[in-house]
mmCIF file with all atom_site columns, C-alpha atoms in Angstrom:
data_model
loop_
_atom_site.group_PDB
_atom_site.id
_atom_site.type_symbol
_atom_site.label_atom_id
_atom_site.label_alt_id
_atom_site.label_comp_id
_atom_site.label_asym_id
_atom_site.label_entity_id
_atom_site.label_seq_id
_atom_site.pdbx_PDB_ins_code
_atom_site.Cartn_x
_atom_site.Cartn_y
_atom_site.Cartn_z
_atom_site.occupancy
_atom_site.B_iso_or_equiv
_atom_site.pdbx_formal_charge
_atom_site.auth_seq_id
_atom_site.auth_comp_id
_atom_site.auth_asym_id
_atom_site.auth_atom_id
_atom_site.pdbx_PDB_model_num
ATOM 1   C CA . LEU V 1 1   ? 107.605 34.297 53.558 1.00 0.00 ? 1   LEU V CA 1
ATOM 2   C CA . ALA V 1 2   ? 106.449 37.615 54.970 1.00 0.00 ? 2   ALA V CA 1
ATOM 3   C CA . LYS V 1 3   ? 105.711 37.656 58.688 1.00 0.00 ? 3   LYS V CA 1
ATOM 4   C CA . THR V 1 4   ? 102.375 39.042 59.803 1.00 0.00 ? 4   THR V CA 1
ATOM 5   C CA . THR V 1 5   ? 101.356 40.803 63.007 1.00 0.00 ? 5   THR V CA 1
ATOM 6   C CA . GLN V 1 6   ? 97.763  41.059 64.217 1.00 0.00 ? 6   GLN V CA 1
ATOM 7   C CA . PRO V 1 7   ? 96.083  42.001 67.486 1.00 0.00 ? 7   PRO V CA 1
ATOM 8   C CA . ILE V 1 8   ? 95.731  38.961 69.720 1.00 0.00 ? 8   ILE V CA 1
ATOM 9   C CA . SER V 1 9   ? 92.072  39.603 70.462 1.00 0.00 ? 9   SER V CA 1
ATOM 10  C CA . MET V 1 10  ? 89.209  42.006 69.864 1.00 0.00 ? 10  MET V CA 1
ATOM 11  C CA . ASP V 1 11  ? 85.757  42.448 71.348 1.00 0.00 ? 11  ASP V CA 1
ATOM 12  C CA . SER V 1 12  ? 82.700  43.784 69.583 1.00 0.00 ? 12  SER V CA 1
ATOM 13  C CA . TYR V 1 13  ? 78.930  43.894 69.868 1.00 0.00 ? 13  TYR V CA 1
ATOM 14  C CA . GLU V 1 14  ? 76.342  42.568 67.502 1.00 0.00 ? 14  GLU V CA 1
ATOM 15  C CA . GLY V 1 15  ? 75.555  44.912 64.639 1.00 0.00 ? 15  GLY V CA 1
ATOM 16  C CA . GLN V 1 16  ? 78.855  46.766 64.779 1.00 0.00 ? 16  GLN V CA 1
ATOM 17  C CA . GLU V 1 17  ? 81.465  46.928 62.053 1.00 0.00 ? 17  GLU V CA 1
ATOM 18  C CA . VAL V 1 18  ? 84.724  45.247 62.983 1.00 0.00 ? 18  VAL V CA 1
ATOM 19  C CA . ASN V 1 19  ? 88.065  46.142 61.465 1.00 0.00 ? 19  ASN V CA 1
ATOM 20  C CA . ILE V 1 20  ? 91.058  43.873 62.018 1.00 0.00 ? 20  ILE V CA 1
ATOM 21  C CA . THR V 1 21  ? 94.402  45.214 60.858 1.00 0.00 ? 21  THR V CA 1
ATOM 22  C CA . CYS V 1 22  ? 97.373  43.094 59.885 1.00 0.00 ? 22  CYS V CA 1
ATOM 23  C CA . SER V 1 23  ? 100.938 44.328 59.446 1.00 0.00 ? 23  SER V CA 1
ATOM 24  C CA . HIS V 1 24  ? 103.179 42.706 56.851 1.00 0.00 ? 24  HIS V CA 1
ATOM 25  C CA . ASN V 1 25  ? 106.152 45.001 56.376 1.00 0.00 ? 25  ASN V CA 1
ATOM 26  C CA . ASN V 1 26  ? 108.185 42.502 54.358 1.00 0.00 ? 26  ASN V CA 1
ATOM 27  C CA . ILE V 1 27  ? 105.544 41.673 51.787 1.00 0.00 ? 27  ILE V CA 1
ATOM 28  C CA . ALA V 1 28  ? 107.021 40.712 48.417 1.00 0.00 ? 28  ALA V CA 1
ATOM 29  C CA . THR V 1 29  ? 105.939 41.979 45.023 1.00 0.00 ? 29  THR V CA 1
ATOM 30  C CA . ASN V 1 30  ? 104.253 38.704 44.081 1.00 0.00 ? 30  ASN V CA 1
ATOM 31  C CA . ASP V 1 31  ? 102.531 38.188 47.436 1.00 0.00 ? 31  ASP V CA 1
ATOM 32  C CA . TYR V 1 32  ? 98.795  38.278 47.938 1.00 0.00 ? 32  TYR V CA 1
ATOM 33  C CA . ILE V 1 33  ? 97.024  38.879 51.237 1.00 0.00 ? 33  ILE V CA 1
ATOM 34  C CA . THR V 1 34  ? 94.537  36.249 52.308 1.00 0.00 ? 34  THR V CA 1
ATOM 35  C CA . TRP V 1 35  ? 92.284  36.121 55.346 1.00 0.00 ? 35  TRP V CA 1
ATOM 36  C CA . TYR V 1 36  ? 90.877  32.990 56.927 1.00 0.00 ? 36  TYR V CA 1
ATOM 37  C CA . GLN V 1 37  ? 88.266  32.395 59.602 1.00 0.00 ? 37  GLN V CA 1
ATOM 38  C CA . GLN V 1 38  ? 88.395  29.469 61.998 1.00 0.00 ? 38  GLN V CA 1
ATOM 39  C CA . PHE V 1 39  ? 85.665  28.263 64.315 1.00 0.00 ? 39  PHE V CA 1
ATOM 40  C CA . PRO V 1 40  ? 86.421  25.815 67.140 1.00 0.00 ? 40  PRO V CA 1
ATOM 41  C CA . SER V 1 41  ? 86.768  22.221 65.958 1.00 0.00 ? 41  SER V CA 1
ATOM 42  C CA . GLN V 1 42  ? 86.871  23.236 62.299 1.00 0.00 ? 42  GLN V CA 1
ATOM 43  C CA . GLY V 1 43  ? 89.579  23.895 59.751 1.00 0.00 ? 43  GLY V CA 1
ATOM 44  C CA . PRO V 1 44  ? 90.258  27.467 58.621 1.00 0.00 ? 44  PRO V CA 1
ATOM 45  C CA . ARG V 1 45  ? 87.906  28.811 55.972 1.00 0.00 ? 45  ARG V CA 1
ATOM 46  C CA . PHE V 1 46  ? 88.886  31.241 53.214 1.00 0.00 ? 46  PHE V CA 1
ATOM 47  C CA . ILE V 1 47  ? 87.234  34.657 53.616 1.00 0.00 ? 47  ILE V CA 1
ATOM 48  C CA . ILE V 1 48  ? 88.833  37.044 51.164 1.00 0.00 ? 48  ILE V CA 1
ATOM 49  C CA . GLN V 1 49  ? 91.991  37.686 49.189 1.00 0.00 ? 49  GLN V CA 1
ATOM 50  C CA . GLY V 1 50  ? 93.481  40.789 47.645 1.00 0.00 ? 50  GLY V CA 1
ATOM 51  C CA . TYR V 1 51  ? 96.583  42.287 46.113 1.00 0.00 ? 51  TYR V CA 1
ATOM 52  C CA . LYS V 1 52  ? 95.987  46.034 46.338 1.00 0.00 ? 52  LYS V CA 1
ATOM 53  C CA . THR V 1 53  ? 93.349  48.720 46.968 1.00 0.00 ? 53  THR V CA 1
ATOM 54  C CA . LYS V 1 54  ? 89.982  47.260 47.955 1.00 0.00 ? 54  LYS V CA 1
ATOM 55  C CA . VAL V 1 55  ? 88.273  43.928 47.522 1.00 0.00 ? 55  VAL V CA 1
ATOM 56  C CA . THR V 1 56  ? 84.723  43.188 48.587 1.00 0.00 ? 56  THR V CA 1
ATOM 57  C CA . ASN V 1 57  ? 82.686  40.020 48.622 1.00 0.00 ? 57  ASN V CA 1
ATOM 58  C CA . GLU V 1 58  ? 79.460  38.923 50.282 1.00 0.00 ? 58  GLU V CA 1
ATOM 59  C CA . VAL V 1 59  ? 81.212  38.328 53.587 1.00 0.00 ? 59  VAL V CA 1
ATOM 60  C CA . ALA V 1 60  ? 83.829  41.047 54.053 1.00 0.00 ? 60  ALA V CA 1
ATOM 61  C CA . SER V 1 61  ? 85.916  43.835 52.594 1.00 0.00 ? 61  SER V CA 1
ATOM 62  C CA . LEU V 1 62  ? 89.679  43.996 52.439 1.00 0.00 ? 62  LEU V CA 1
ATOM 63  C CA . PHE V 1 63  ? 91.482  47.312 52.344 1.00 0.00 ? 63  PHE V CA 1
ATOM 64  C CA . ILE V 1 64  ? 95.113  47.443 51.233 1.00 0.00 ? 64  ILE V CA 1
ATOM 65  C CA . PRO V 1 65  ? 97.030  50.741 51.137 1.00 0.00 ? 65  PRO V CA 1
ATOM 66  C CA . ALA V 1 66  ? 99.350  51.617 48.307 1.00 0.00 ? 66  ALA V CA 1
ATOM 67  C CA . ASP V 1 67  ? 102.505 50.490 50.142 1.00 0.00 ? 67  ASP V CA 1
ATOM 68  C CA . ARG V 1 68  ? 100.863 47.120 50.909 1.00 0.00 ? 68  ARG V CA 1
ATOM 69  C CA . LYS V 1 69  ? 102.631 46.909 54.262 1.00 0.00 ? 69  LYS V CA 1
ATOM 70  C CA . SER V 1 70  ? 99.362  46.412 56.047 1.00 0.00 ? 70  SER V CA 1
ATOM 71  C CA . SER V 1 71  ? 95.804  45.370 55.346 1.00 0.00 ? 71  SER V CA 1
ATOM 72  C CA . THR V 1 72  ? 92.469  45.678 57.099 1.00 0.00 ? 72  THR V CA 1
ATOM 73  C CA . LEU V 1 73  ? 89.717  43.098 57.133 1.00 0.00 ? 73  LEU V CA 1
ATOM 74  C CA . SER V 1 74  ? 86.337  44.731 57.594 1.00 0.00 ? 74  SER V CA 1
ATOM 75  C CA . LEU V 1 75  ? 83.347  42.706 58.769 1.00 0.00 ? 75  LEU V CA 1
ATOM 76  C CA . PRO V 1 76  ? 80.108  44.680 58.448 1.00 0.00 ? 76  PRO V CA 1
ATOM 77  C CA . ARG V 1 77  ? 77.411  44.315 61.108 1.00 0.00 ? 77  ARG V CA 1
ATOM 78  C CA . VAL V 1 78  ? 78.866  41.331 62.968 1.00 0.00 ? 78  VAL V CA 1
ATOM 79  C CA . SER V 1 79  ? 76.689  38.755 64.667 1.00 0.00 ? 79  SER V CA 1
ATOM 80  C CA . LEU V 1 80  ? 77.362  36.280 67.456 1.00 0.00 ? 80  LEU V CA 1
ATOM 81  C CA . SER V 1 81  ? 78.219  33.684 64.827 1.00 0.00 ? 81  SER V CA 1
ATOM 82  C CA . ASP V 1 82  ? 81.196  35.759 63.693 1.00 0.00 ? 82  ASP V CA 1
ATOM 83  C CA . THR V 1 83  ? 82.988  34.906 66.941 1.00 0.00 ? 83  THR V CA 1
ATOM 84  C CA . ALA V 1 84  ? 86.062  33.094 65.653 1.00 0.00 ? 84  ALA V CA 1
ATOM 85  C CA . VAL V 1 85  ? 89.786  33.377 65.086 1.00 0.00 ? 85  VAL V CA 1
ATOM 86  C CA . TYR V 1 86  ? 90.829  35.386 62.033 1.00 0.00 ? 86  TYR V CA 1
ATOM 87  C CA . TYR V 1 87  ? 94.169  34.786 60.359 1.00 0.00 ? 87  TYR V CA 1
ATOM 88  C CA . CYS V 1 88  ? 95.982  37.083 57.956 1.00 0.00 ? 88  CYS V CA 1
ATOM 89  C CA . LEU V 1 89  ? 98.405  35.337 55.614 1.00 0.00 ? 89  LEU V CA 1
ATOM 90  C CA . VAL V 1 90  ? 100.759 36.712 53.007 1.00 0.00 ? 90  VAL V CA 1
ATOM 91  C CA . GLY V 1 91  ? 102.214 34.700 50.179 1.00 0.00 ? 91  GLY V CA 1
ATOM 92  C CA . ASP V 1 92  ? 102.116 33.497 46.622 1.00 0.00 ? 92  ASP V CA 1
ATOM 93  C CA . ASN V 1 93  ? 98.605  32.549 45.497 1.00 0.00 ? 93  ASN V CA 1
ATOM 94  C CA . THR V 1 94  ? 99.524  29.913 42.956 1.00 0.00 ? 94  THR V CA 1
ATOM 95  C CA . GLY V 1 95  ? 99.107  27.117 45.438 1.00 0.00 ? 95  GLY V CA 1
ATOM 96  C CA . GLY V 1 96  ? 102.658 25.989 45.020 1.00 0.00 ? 96  GLY V CA 1
ATOM 97  C CA . PHE V 1 97  ? 104.045 27.354 48.234 1.00 0.00 ? 97  PHE V CA 1
ATOM 98  C CA . LYS V 1 98  ? 103.501 26.503 51.855 1.00 0.00 ? 98  LYS V CA 1
ATOM 99  C CA . THR V 1 99  ? 101.332 28.718 53.993 1.00 0.00 ? 99  THR V CA 1
ATOM 100 C CA . ILE V 1 100 ? 102.606 29.829 57.369 1.00 0.00 ? 100 ILE V CA 1
ATOM 101 C CA . PHE V 1 101 ? 100.048 30.925 59.932 1.00 0.00 ? 101 PHE V CA 1
ATOM 102 C CA . GLY V 1 102 ? 100.611 33.689 62.438 1.00 0.00 ? 102 GLY V CA 1
ATOM 103 C CA . ALA V 1 103 ? 98.925  33.855 65.823 1.00 0.00 ? 103 ALA V CA 1
ATOM 104 C CA . GLY V 1 104 ? 95.616  35.168 64.501 1.00 0.00 ? 104 GLY V CA 1
ATOM 105 C CA . THR V 1 105 ? 93.052  37.479 66.104 1.00 0.00 ? 105 THR V CA 1
ATOM 106 C CA . ARG V 1 106 ? 90.381  36.094 68.409 1.00 0.00 ? 106 ARG V CA 1
ATOM 107 C CA . LEU V 1 107 ? 87.195  38.079 67.825 1.00 0.00 ? 107 LEU V CA 1
ATOM 108 C CA . PHE V 1 108 ? 84.504  37.927 70.497 1.00 0.00 ? 108 PHE V CA 1
ATOM 109 C CA . VAL V 1 109 ? 81.109  39.260 69.498 1.00 0.00 ? 109 VAL V CA 1
ATOM 110 C CA . LYS V 1 110 ? 78.803  40.026 72.392 1.00 0.00 ? 110 LYS V CA 1
ATOM 111 C CA . ALA V 1 111 ? 75.036  40.420 72.451 1.00 0.00 ? 111 ALA V CA 1
ATOM 112 C CA . SER Q 2 1   ? 86.732  24.844 45.618 1.00 0.00 ? 1   SER Q CA 1
ATOM 113 C CA . ALA Q 2 2   ? 88.169  21.445 46.396 1.00 0.00 ? 2   ALA Q CA 1
ATOM 114 C CA . VAL Q 2 3   ? 86.354  19.344 48.979 1.00 0.00 ? 3   VAL Q CA 1
ATOM 115 C CA . ILE Q 2 4   ? 88.448  17.409 51.470 1.00 0.00 ? 4   ILE Q CA 1
ATOM 116 C CA . SER Q 2 5   ? 87.283  14.400 53.405 1.00 0.00 ? 5   SER Q CA 1
ATOM 117 C CA . GLN Q 2 6   ? 89.466  13.867 56.463 1.00 0.00 ? 6   GLN Q CA 1
ATOM 118 C CA . LYS Q 2 7   ? 89.269  10.775 58.653 1.00 0.00 ? 7   LYS Q CA 1
ATOM 119 C CA . PRO Q 2 8   ? 89.013  10.048 61.482 1.00 0.00 ? 8   PRO Q CA 1
ATOM 120 C CA . SER Q 2 9   ? 87.418  13.163 62.922 1.00 0.00 ? 9   SER Q CA 1
ATOM 121 C CA . ARG Q 2 10  ? 88.647  12.273 66.378 1.00 0.00 ? 10  ARG Q CA 1
ATOM 122 C CA . ASP Q 2 11  ? 90.357  9.471  68.238 1.00 0.00 ? 11  ASP Q CA 1
ATOM 123 C CA . ILE Q 2 12  ? 91.642  8.611  71.676 1.00 0.00 ? 12  ILE Q CA 1
ATOM 124 C CA . CYS Q 2 13  ? 94.827  6.557  71.563 1.00 0.00 ? 13  CYS Q CA 1
ATOM 125 C CA . GLN Q 2 14  ? 97.146  4.876  74.006 1.00 0.00 ? 14  GLN Q CA 1
ATOM 126 C CA . ARG Q 2 15  ? 100.664 6.193  74.329 1.00 0.00 ? 15  ARG Q CA 1
ATOM 127 C CA . GLY Q 2 16  ? 103.186 4.277  72.306 1.00 0.00 ? 16  GLY Q CA 1
ATOM 128 C CA . THR Q 2 17  ? 100.746 3.440  69.529 1.00 0.00 ? 17  THR Q CA 1
ATOM 129 C CA . SER Q 2 18  ? 100.358 5.010  66.081 1.00 0.00 ? 18  SER Q CA 1
ATOM 130 C CA . LEU Q 2 19  ? 97.452  6.646  64.288 1.00 0.00 ? 19  LEU Q CA 1
ATOM 131 C CA . THR Q 2 20  ? 97.072  7.164  60.567 1.00 0.00 ? 20  THR Q CA 1
ATOM 132 C CA . ILE Q 2 21  ? 95.021  10.111 59.360 1.00 0.00 ? 21  ILE Q CA 1
ATOM 133 C CA . GLN Q 2 22  ? 93.625  10.143 55.845 1.00 0.00 ? 22  GLN Q CA 1
ATOM 134 C CA . CYS Q 2 23  ? 92.742  13.012 53.538 1.00 0.00 ? 23  CYS Q CA 1
ATOM 135 C CA . GLN Q 2 24  ? 90.811  12.438 50.327 1.00 0.00 ? 24  GLN Q CA 1
ATOM 136 C CA . VAL Q 2 25  ? 90.371  15.319 47.885 1.00 0.00 ? 25  VAL Q CA 1
ATOM 137 C CA . ASP Q 2 26  ? 87.668  15.427 45.237 1.00 0.00 ? 26  ASP Q CA 1
ATOM 138 C CA . SER Q 2 27  ? 90.056  16.764 42.594 1.00 0.00 ? 27  SER Q CA 1
ATOM 139 C CA . GLN Q 2 28  ? 93.662  16.257 41.634 1.00 0.00 ? 28  GLN Q CA 1
ATOM 140 C CA . VAL Q 2 29  ? 96.134  18.518 43.395 1.00 0.00 ? 29  VAL Q CA 1
ATOM 141 C CA . THR Q 2 30  ? 99.883  18.645 43.131 1.00 0.00 ? 30  THR Q CA 1
ATOM 142 C CA . MET Q 2 31  ? 100.651 19.660 46.679 1.00 0.00 ? 31  MET Q CA 1
ATOM 143 C CA . MET Q 2 32  ? 99.052  18.808 50.002 1.00 0.00 ? 32  MET Q CA 1
ATOM 144 C CA . PHE Q 2 33  ? 100.001 20.241 53.344 1.00 0.00 ? 33  PHE Q CA 1
ATOM 145 C CA . TRP Q 2 34  ? 99.742  18.816 56.836 1.00 0.00 ? 34  TRP Q CA 1
ATOM 146 C CA . TYR Q 2 35  ? 99.336  21.004 59.916 1.00 0.00 ? 35  TYR Q CA 1
ATOM 147 C CA . ARG Q 2 36  ? 99.179  20.540 63.650 1.00 0.00 ? 36  ARG Q CA 1
ATOM 148 C CA . GLN Q 2 37  ? 97.142  22.800 65.895 1.00 0.00 ? 37  GLN Q CA 1
ATOM 149 C CA . GLN Q 2 38  ? 97.764  22.445 69.590 1.00 0.00 ? 38  GLN Q CA 1
ATOM 150 C CA . PRO Q 2 39  ? 95.021  23.522 71.998 1.00 0.00 ? 39  PRO Q CA 1
ATOM 151 C CA . GLY Q 2 40  ? 94.436  27.254 71.852 1.00 0.00 ? 40  GLY Q CA 1
ATOM 152 C CA . GLN Q 2 41  ? 97.264  27.779 69.379 1.00 0.00 ? 41  GLN Q CA 1
ATOM 153 C CA . SER Q 2 42  ? 97.655  28.652 65.729 1.00 0.00 ? 42  SER Q CA 1
ATOM 154 C CA . LEU Q 2 43  ? 98.401  26.147 63.001 1.00 0.00 ? 43  LEU Q CA 1
ATOM 155 C CA . THR Q 2 44  ? 101.937 24.836 62.596 1.00 0.00 ? 44  THR Q CA 1
ATOM 156 C CA . LEU Q 2 45  ? 103.006 23.364 59.285 1.00 0.00 ? 45  LEU Q CA 1
ATOM 157 C CA . ILE Q 2 46  ? 104.328 19.813 59.626 1.00 0.00 ? 46  ILE Q CA 1
ATOM 158 C CA . ALA Q 2 47  ? 105.194 18.960 56.043 1.00 0.00 ? 47  ALA Q CA 1
ATOM 159 C CA . THR Q 2 48  ? 104.431 19.410 52.377 1.00 0.00 ? 48  THR Q CA 1
ATOM 160 C CA . ALA Q 2 49  ? 103.457 16.258 50.479 1.00 0.00 ? 49  ALA Q CA 1
ATOM 161 C CA . ASN Q 2 50  ? 104.057 16.002 46.743 1.00 0.00 ? 50  ASN Q CA 1
ATOM 162 C CA . GLN Q 2 51  ? 102.886 13.059 44.710 1.00 0.00 ? 51  GLN Q CA 1
ATOM 163 C CA . GLY Q 2 52  ? 105.729 10.804 43.690 1.00 0.00 ? 52  GLY Q CA 1
ATOM 164 C CA . SER Q 2 53  ? 108.375 12.254 45.964 1.00 0.00 ? 53  SER Q CA 1
ATOM 165 C CA . GLU Q 2 54  ? 109.359 12.356 49.604 1.00 0.00 ? 54  GLU Q CA 1
ATOM 166 C CA . ALA Q 2 55  ? 107.529 14.817 51.789 1.00 0.00 ? 55  ALA Q CA 1
ATOM 167 C CA . THR Q 2 56  ? 109.364 17.953 52.858 1.00 0.00 ? 56  THR Q CA 1
ATOM 168 C CA . TYR Q 2 57  ? 109.332 18.427 56.624 1.00 0.00 ? 57  TYR Q CA 1
ATOM 169 C CA . GLU Q 2 58  ? 109.493 21.672 58.562 1.00 0.00 ? 58  GLU Q CA 1
ATOM 170 C CA . SER Q 2 59  ? 111.976 22.269 61.324 1.00 0.00 ? 59  SER Q CA 1
ATOM 171 C CA . GLY Q 2 60  ? 111.068 20.267 64.403 1.00 0.00 ? 60  GLY Q CA 1
ATOM 172 C CA . PHE Q 2 61  ? 109.228 17.532 62.525 1.00 0.00 ? 61  PHE Q CA 1
ATOM 173 C CA . VAL Q 2 62  ? 110.855 14.310 61.312 1.00 0.00 ? 62  VAL Q CA 1
ATOM 174 C CA . ILE Q 2 63  ? 109.794 11.537 59.006 1.00 0.00 ? 63  ILE Q CA 1
ATOM 175 C CA . ASP Q 2 64  ? 110.216 8.803  61.613 1.00 0.00 ? 64  ASP Q CA 1
ATOM 176 C CA . LYS Q 2 65  ? 107.650 10.490 63.837 1.00 0.00 ? 65  LYS Q CA 1
ATOM 177 C CA . PHE Q 2 66  ? 105.275 11.750 61.137 1.00 0.00 ? 66  PHE Q CA 1
ATOM 178 C CA . PRO Q 2 67  ? 105.586 9.532  58.061 1.00 0.00 ? 67  PRO Q CA 1
ATOM 179 C CA . ILE Q 2 68  ? 103.518 10.754 55.131 1.00 0.00 ? 68  ILE Q CA 1
ATOM 180 C CA . SER Q 2 69  ? 102.293 8.903  52.081 1.00 0.00 ? 69  SER Q CA 1
ATOM 181 C CA . ARG Q 2 70  ? 101.080 10.470 48.847 1.00 0.00 ? 70  ARG Q CA 1
ATOM 182 C CA . PRO Q 2 71  ? 100.221 7.595  46.509 1.00 0.00 ? 71  PRO Q CA 1
ATOM 183 C CA . ASN Q 2 72  ? 98.244  9.706  44.016 1.00 0.00 ? 72  ASN Q CA 1
ATOM 184 C CA . LEU Q 2 73  ? 97.048  13.229 43.325 1.00 0.00 ? 73  LEU Q CA 1
ATOM 185 C CA . THR Q 2 74  ? 93.869  12.942 45.414 1.00 0.00 ? 74  THR Q CA 1
ATOM 186 C CA . PHE Q 2 75  ? 94.971  11.154 48.572 1.00 0.00 ? 75  PHE Q CA 1
ATOM 187 C CA . SER Q 2 76  ? 97.460  11.442 51.413 1.00 0.00 ? 76  SER Q CA 1
ATOM 188 C CA . THR Q 2 77  ? 98.010  9.994  54.855 1.00 0.00 ? 77  THR Q CA 1
ATOM 189 C CA . LEU Q 2 78  ? 99.838  11.283 57.909 1.00 0.00 ? 78  LEU Q CA 1
ATOM 190 C CA . THR Q 2 79  ? 100.861 8.839  60.619 1.00 0.00 ? 79  THR Q CA 1
ATOM 191 C CA . VAL Q 2 80  ? 101.588 9.995  64.141 1.00 0.00 ? 80  VAL Q CA 1
ATOM 192 C CA . SER Q 2 81  ? 103.976 7.356  65.458 1.00 0.00 ? 81  SER Q CA 1
ATOM 193 C CA . ASN Q 2 82  ? 104.884 6.221  68.951 1.00 0.00 ? 82  ASN Q CA 1
ATOM 194 C CA . MET Q 2 83  ? 102.470 8.711  70.412 1.00 0.00 ? 83  MET Q CA 1
ATOM 195 C CA . SER Q 2 84  ? 102.847 10.541 73.695 1.00 0.00 ? 84  SER Q CA 1
ATOM 196 C CA . PRO Q 2 85  ? 100.408 12.920 75.434 1.00 0.00 ? 85  PRO Q CA 1
ATOM 197 C CA . GLU Q 2 86  ? 102.328 15.834 73.880 1.00 0.00 ? 86  GLU Q CA 1
ATOM 198 C CA . ASP Q 2 87  ? 101.020 14.723 70.487 1.00 0.00 ? 87  ASP Q CA 1
ATOM 199 C CA . SER Q 2 88  ? 97.459  15.524 71.540 1.00 0.00 ? 88  SER Q CA 1
ATOM 200 C CA . SER Q 2 89  ? 96.402  18.095 68.973 1.00 0.00 ? 89  SER Q CA 1
ATOM 201 C CA . ILE Q 2 90  ? 94.212  18.708 65.992 1.00 0.00 ? 90  ILE Q CA 1
ATOM 202 C CA . TYR Q 2 91  ? 95.796  17.601 62.730 1.00 0.00 ? 91  TYR Q CA 1
ATOM 203 C CA . LEU Q 2 92  ? 94.641  19.172 59.470 1.00 0.00 ? 92  LEU Q CA 1
ATOM 204 C CA . CYS Q 2 93  ? 95.392  18.729 55.811 1.00 0.00 ? 93  CYS Q CA 1
ATOM 205 C CA . SER Q 2 94  ? 95.018  21.425 53.178 1.00 0.00 ? 94  SER Q CA 1
ATOM 206 C CA . VAL Q 2 95  ? 95.242  21.835 49.421 1.00 0.00 ? 95  VAL Q CA 1
ATOM 207 C CA . PRO Q 2 96  ? 95.479  24.853 47.112 1.00 0.00 ? 96  PRO Q CA 1
ATOM 208 C CA . TYR Q 2 97  ? 92.175  26.436 46.168 1.00 0.00 ? 97  TYR Q CA 1
ATOM 209 C CA . GLY Q 2 98  ? 92.488  27.568 42.564 1.00 0.00 ? 98  GLY Q CA 1
ATOM 210 C CA . GLY Q 2 99  ? 94.565  30.669 43.175 1.00 0.00 ? 99  GLY Q CA 1
ATOM 211 C CA . LEU Q 2 100 ? 92.467  31.788 46.091 1.00 0.00 ? 100 LEU Q CA 1
ATOM 212 C CA . GLY Q 2 101 ? 94.392  30.442 49.022 1.00 0.00 ? 101 GLY Q CA 1
ATOM 213 C CA . TYR Q 2 102 ? 93.877  26.984 50.478 1.00 0.00 ? 102 TYR Q CA 1
ATOM 214 C CA . THR Q 2 103 ? 91.057  24.655 51.460 1.00 0.00 ? 103 THR Q CA 1
ATOM 215 C CA . PHE Q 2 104 ? 91.336  22.762 54.731 1.00 0.00 ? 104 PHE Q CA 1
ATOM 216 C CA . GLY Q 2 105 ? 89.990  19.493 55.969 1.00 0.00 ? 105 GLY Q CA 1
ATOM 217 C CA . SER Q 2 106 ? 87.791  19.492 59.042 1.00 0.00 ? 106 SER Q CA 1
ATOM 218 C CA . GLY Q 2 107 ? 90.608  18.181 61.178 1.00 0.00 ? 107 GLY Q CA 1
ATOM 219 C CA . THR Q 2 108 ? 91.380  15.149 63.329 1.00 0.00 ? 108 THR Q CA 1
ATOM 220 C CA . ARG Q 2 109 ? 91.247  15.725 67.065 1.00 0.00 ? 109 ARG Q CA 1
ATOM 221 C CA . LEU Q 2 110 ? 93.752  13.378 68.649 1.00 0.00 ? 110 LEU Q CA 1
ATOM 222 C CA . THR Q 2 111 ? 93.922  12.684 72.361 1.00 0.00 ? 111 THR Q CA 1
ATOM 223 C CA . VAL Q 2 112 ? 96.749  10.514 73.664 1.00 0.00 ? 112 VAL Q CA 1
ATOM 224 C CA . VAL Q 2 113 ? 96.272  8.952  77.078 1.00 0.00 ? 113 VAL Q CA 1
#
């Protein structure tokens, strides 16, 4: 399982775009990159998943360079409710393999 | 996505006792995973539970302390045995989410006094 490295914490203000970068130098050919969001007293929630280039959904965008050794989660125009911990995970997406969480990034959005 | 019902949501237990946590999934899944999340920390995988076979435990976790049952493809239990204050954590179950990562239960907040 590829190890991931993220910033421990980030601060932002409402309305700004937030970019959280994750390093995964040992990513395997079959691995996907998945980001989760976790609020206090809740389980992690799937945000977005990608394999290469760019993926966008209604919540976020995920940018993956050609070498796939890193990825960037982009949250457009954050609000106070986006204050949470964000986890980057790398692994097979078939559901047949365990998922190992790194430390995550604590995002604080200020008014 | 699969919907997981996890019970209880929280409990306060005396040291030396045991607590069984249940996870019910609204669809059949081959694998279920149990995690522990200590205060302010990330999630740590305890074990992988397959239906019809013994659970596979991660380093640092043993079956005598965290016995797991998986009687069918929609249900699993995790028991925290002979509890001590160090077992105070949030315990979560998760299942695969159709090729898009994993769905998690809402967690069980356990306090051991």
